[in-house]
Amino acid sequence: MFQDESSSVTSSPLQVFSMMSLSPNLGSPYPWLRELKSEERGLYLIHLLLTCANHVATGSLENANIALEQISQLASPDGDTMQRMAAYFTEALADRILKAWPGLHKALNSTRITLVSEEVLVGKLFFEMFPFFKVAFVLTNQAIIEAMEGEKMVHIIDLNAAEPAQWIALIQALSARPEGPPHLRITGIHQQKEVLDQMAYRLTEEAEKLDIPFQFNPIVSKLENLDIEKLRVKTGEALAISSVLQLHSLLASDDELLRKKSPLASKNLNGIHLQRSLQMNQSTLGELLEKDVVNGYSPSPDSASSSPLSSTSSVKVDSFLNALWGLSPKLMVVTEQDSNHNGSTLMERLLESLYSYAALFDCLESTVSRASLERLKVEKMLFGEEIKNIIACEGAERKERHEKLEKWIQRLDLASFGNVPLSYYGLLQARRLLQGYNCDGYKMKEENGCVVICWQDRPLFSISAWRCRK
């Protein structure tokens, strides 16, 4: 992309800006900002986001405001990958600042309405645009089919009963069993009654069509308030539990005692190697970040593990897993985001989330048109809200506490669950599904009998299967 490395760097205004800190006289837009090449603009946006986050973390709100004004000249929700992502990180940083004035923050959000229909729609769009849930459903269903072989009464607990497609596929598979279908009962948990009603209708319709004895038990509840007794597990039932992106939210309950943040020193910010990075040829935002753009801030695989907030022990999660263990499930399949987004400091979380959301935004850039309204909805209503929660919220309000597979393995092991390696046939089906996307970026890795789905080499989601260890 850069024909002459030395000339492209020396002629770039970024060389000047990488050596300067933001000051009030830089608040006004410069005409050349809009003329930056995509790679230069991406690097400059990373520089500005880190600078802004550092000012927010240290309480330097005037400088943070200047940085936000600079970013607004470059970020755009309908631009290239980095512009789109920067727009949502900027909104998250601004929201964090506003939270310092609770009255102002509440007033600006007082008329905000979140419709159940919109949440359901964006969930379906994510399901359609990405293969992650489809792979998780294929692996989960195959594990259940194998674990329930020969069982006459099967009970499945879905901790987030939002997508009927998974269980429709399972009903169809069970109807074809050589020994005949079992009596199937599904308990669905969701905080919206309308979602459960729709799930009940779709599954009952499918079961009747295939003449499978079926019951649906809806429980309207948040996971953190779930009454285990309402799951109504009966003697003689073979139980399976499916948890898709749910367990991490329970980590929020343990954060109240550890609220003090330790802002990282700002001296490293001026060490960003923009000049060196501009000499590289990057085609995706993920590559921009992976090229050691941020000197002194490059996250390590364990960067969140040093945080007291993200230690393996968690009272709420441990208690919940112990309660599930008490139900004696034959199988539990857990799908979680495979990222370090639960660090104690803002800078830790900003860096880690830049890496993983870069990969997610790159997925869409590679597979969906920039003009797509559906793409915009997923980026704004799903990724944008998750980024805002990770960056702007603290304490019990911060639900998006994604952690790595290693942490979940430790937690489940401590709760007396033993790992069940995912079967060869399940992995074969999952690989075929990924290949069907005709996109080389999606990859699947096996780790300790579990599966991690990646974009390029960036892990994004993990799927693991477990059984009670007596």
CSV table of C-alpha atoms in Angstrom, one decimal, residues 49-211:
chain,number,residue,atom,x,y,z
A,49,LEU,CA,-8.8,6.6,21.8
A,50,LEU,CA,-6.0,5.6,24.1
A,51,THR,CA,-5.2,9.2,24.8
A,52,CYS,CA,-8.8,10.0,25.6
A,53,ALA,CA,-9.2,6.9,27.8
A,54,ASN,CA,-6.1,7.8,29.7
A,55,HIS,CA,-7.5,11.3,30.3
A,56,VAL,CA,-10.9,9.8,31.4
A,57,ALA,CA,-9.1,7.4,33.8
A,58,THR,CA,-7.1,10.1,35.4
A,59,GLY,CA,-10.0,12.6,35.6
A,60,SER,CA,-8.5,15.1,33.1
A,61,LEU,CA,-11.9,15.9,31.6
A,62,GLU,CA,-10.9,19.0,29.7
A,63,ASN,CA,-8.3,17.0,27.8
A,64,ALA,CA,-10.7,14.1,27.3
A,65,ASN,CA,-13.2,16.5,25.8
A,66,ILE,CA,-10.5,17.8,23.3
A,67,ALA,CA,-9.7,14.2,22.3
A,68,LEU,CA,-13.4,13.4,21.8
A,69,GLU,CA,-13.7,16.4,19.5
A,70,GLN,CA,-10.7,15.2,17.5
A,71,ILE,CA,-12.1,11.7,17.2
A,72,SER,CA,-15.4,13.0,16.0
A,73,GLN,CA,-13.6,14.4,13.0
A,74,LEU,CA,-12.6,10.9,11.9
A,75,ALA,CA,-15.0,8.3,13.4
A,76,SER,CA,-18.2,7.4,11.6
A,77,PRO,CA,-20.8,4.6,12.1
A,78,ASP,CA,-21.0,4.1,8.4
A,79,GLY,CA,-17.3,4.4,7.4
A,80,ASP,CA,-14.6,1.8,7.3
A,81,THR,CA,-14.0,-0.8,10.0
A,82,MET,CA,-11.9,1.5,12.3
A,83,GLN,CA,-14.2,4.5,11.8
A,84,ARG,CA,-17.2,2.5,12.7
A,85,MET,CA,-15.7,0.9,15.8
A,86,ALA,CA,-14.2,4.2,17.0
A,87,ALA,CA,-17.7,5.7,16.9
A,88,TYR,CA,-18.9,3.2,19.5
A,89,PHE,CA,-15.8,3.4,21.7
A,90,THR,CA,-16.1,7.2,21.6
A,91,GLU,CA,-19.7,7.0,22.7
A,92,ALA,CA,-18.7,4.7,25.5
A,93,LEU,CA,-16.0,7.0,26.8
A,94,ALA,CA,-18.4,10.0,26.7
A,95,ASP,CA,-21.0,8.0,28.5
A,96,ARG,CA,-18.4,7.1,31.2
A,97,ILE,CA,-17.7,10.8,31.7
A,98,LEU,CA,-21.4,11.7,31.9
A,99,LYS,CA,-21.8,9.1,34.7
A,100,ALA,CA,-19.9,11.5,36.9
A,101,TRP,CA,-23.0,13.7,36.8
A,102,PRO,CA,-25.8,11.2,37.6
A,103,GLY,CA,-28.6,13.8,37.2
A,104,LEU,CA,-27.3,14.8,33.7
A,105,HIS,CA,-26.8,11.2,32.7
A,106,LYS,CA,-30.3,10.1,33.8
A,107,ALA,CA,-31.9,13.2,32.1
A,108,LEU,CA,-30.2,12.4,28.8
A,109,ASN,CA,-31.3,8.8,29.0
A,110,SER,CA,-34.8,9.3,30.6
A,111,THR,CA,-36.8,8.8,27.4
A,112,ARG,CA,-34.7,5.9,26.0
A,113,ILE,CA,-36.9,2.9,25.2
A,114,THR,CA,-35.6,-0.6,24.6
A,115,LEU,CA,-38.2,-2.6,22.8
A,116,VAL,CA,-38.2,-6.4,23.2
A,117,SER,CA,-38.9,-6.7,19.5
A,118,GLU,CA,-35.7,-4.8,18.7
A,119,GLU,CA,-33.6,-7.0,21.1
A,120,VAL,CA,-35.1,-10.1,19.5
A,121,LEU,CA,-34.5,-8.7,16.0
A,122,VAL,CA,-30.8,-7.9,16.6
A,123,GLY,CA,-30.3,-11.3,18.2
A,124,LYS,CA,-31.6,-13.0,15.0
A,125,LEU,CA,-29.5,-10.7,12.8
A,126,PHE,CA,-26.4,-11.8,14.8
A,127,PHE,CA,-27.4,-15.4,14.4
A,128,GLU,CA,-27.8,-15.0,10.6
A,129,MET,CA,-24.7,-12.9,9.9
A,130,PHE,CA,-22.2,-14.8,12.0
A,131,PRO,CA,-21.6,-18.6,12.3
A,132,PHE,CA,-20.7,-18.5,16.0
A,133,PHE,CA,-24.1,-19.5,17.4
A,134,LYS,CA,-24.8,-22.0,14.7
A,135,VAL,CA,-21.5,-23.8,15.5
A,136,ALA,CA,-22.3,-23.7,19.2
A,137,PHE,CA,-25.8,-25.1,18.5
A,138,VAL,CA,-24.4,-27.9,16.3
A,139,LEU,CA,-21.8,-28.9,18.9
A,140,THR,CA,-24.3,-28.7,21.8
A,141,ASN,CA,-27.0,-30.7,20.0
A,142,GLN,CA,-24.6,-33.5,19.0
A,143,ALA,CA,-23.2,-33.7,22.5
A,144,ILE,CA,-26.8,-34.0,23.9
A,145,ILE,CA,-27.8,-36.6,21.3
A,146,GLU,CA,-24.7,-38.7,22.3
A,147,ALA,CA,-25.2,-38.2,26.0
A,148,MET,CA,-28.9,-39.1,25.8
A,149,GLU,CA,-28.6,-42.3,23.8
A,150,GLY,CA,-31.1,-44.8,25.0
A,151,GLU,CA,-32.8,-42.4,27.5
A,152,LYS,CA,-36.6,-42.4,27.5
A,153,MET,CA,-37.2,-39.1,29.3
A,154,VAL,CA,-35.0,-36.1,28.4
A,155,HIS,CA,-35.1,-32.7,30.1
A,156,ILE,CA,-33.1,-29.8,28.7
A,157,ILE,CA,-32.6,-26.5,30.6
A,158,ASP,CA,-31.9,-23.5,28.3
A,159,LEU,CA,-30.4,-20.7,30.4
A,160,ASN,CA,-31.2,-18.2,27.6
A,161,ALA,CA,-34.2,-19.4,25.6
A,162,ALA,CA,-34.1,-16.8,22.8
A,163,GLU,CA,-33.5,-18.8,19.6
A,164,PRO,CA,-35.8,-21.7,18.7
A,165,ALA,CA,-33.6,-22.9,15.8
A,166,GLN,CA,-31.3,-24.9,18.0
A,167,TRP,CA,-34.1,-27.0,19.6
A,168,ILE,CA,-36.1,-27.4,16.4
A,169,ALA,CA,-33.0,-29.0,14.9
A,170,LEU,CA,-32.6,-31.2,18.1
A,171,ILE,CA,-36.3,-32.3,17.9
A,172,GLN,CA,-35.8,-33.3,14.3
A,173,ALA,CA,-32.7,-35.3,15.2
A,174,LEU,CA,-34.3,-37.0,18.1
A,175,SER,CA,-37.3,-38.0,16.0
A,176,ALA,CA,-34.9,-40.0,13.8
A,177,ARG,CA,-33.4,-42.0,16.6
A,178,PRO,CA,-33.3,-45.8,15.9
A,179,GLU,CA,-34.9,-46.5,19.3
A,180,GLY,CA,-37.6,-43.9,18.7
A,181,PRO,CA,-37.8,-40.4,20.2
A,182,PRO,CA,-37.7,-39.8,24.0
A,183,HIS,CA,-40.3,-37.8,25.9
A,184,LEU,CA,-38.7,-34.4,25.7
A,185,ARG,CA,-39.1,-31.5,28.1
A,186,ILE,CA,-37.4,-28.1,27.6
A,187,THR,CA,-37.3,-25.5,30.4
A,188,GLY,CA,-36.6,-22.1,28.9
A,189,ILE,CA,-35.4,-19.2,31.0
A,190,HIS,CA,-35.7,-15.6,29.7
A,191,GLN,CA,-36.6,-12.3,31.2
A,192,GLN,CA,-39.1,-11.5,28.5
A,193,LYS,CA,-42.4,-13.5,28.5
A,194,GLU,CA,-43.0,-12.7,24.8
A,195,VAL,CA,-39.8,-14.4,23.8
A,196,LEU,CA,-40.7,-17.5,25.8
A,197,ASP,CA,-44.2,-17.5,24.3
A,198,GLN,CA,-42.8,-17.5,20.8
A,199,MET,CA,-40.3,-20.2,21.7
A,200,ALA,CA,-43.1,-22.4,23.1
A,201,TYR,CA,-45.3,-22.0,20.0
A,202,ARG,CA,-42.5,-22.8,17.6
A,203,LEU,CA,-41.2,-25.9,19.5
A,204,THR,CA,-44.7,-27.3,20.2
A,205,GLU,CA,-45.6,-26.9,16.6
A,206,GLU,CA,-42.5,-28.8,15.5
A,207,ALA,CA,-42.9,-31.6,18.1
A,208,GLU,CA,-46.6,-32.1,17.0
A,209,LYS,CA,-45.6,-32.3,13.4
A,210,LEU,CA,-43.1,-35.1,14.2
A,211,ASP,CA,-45.3,-36.7,16.8
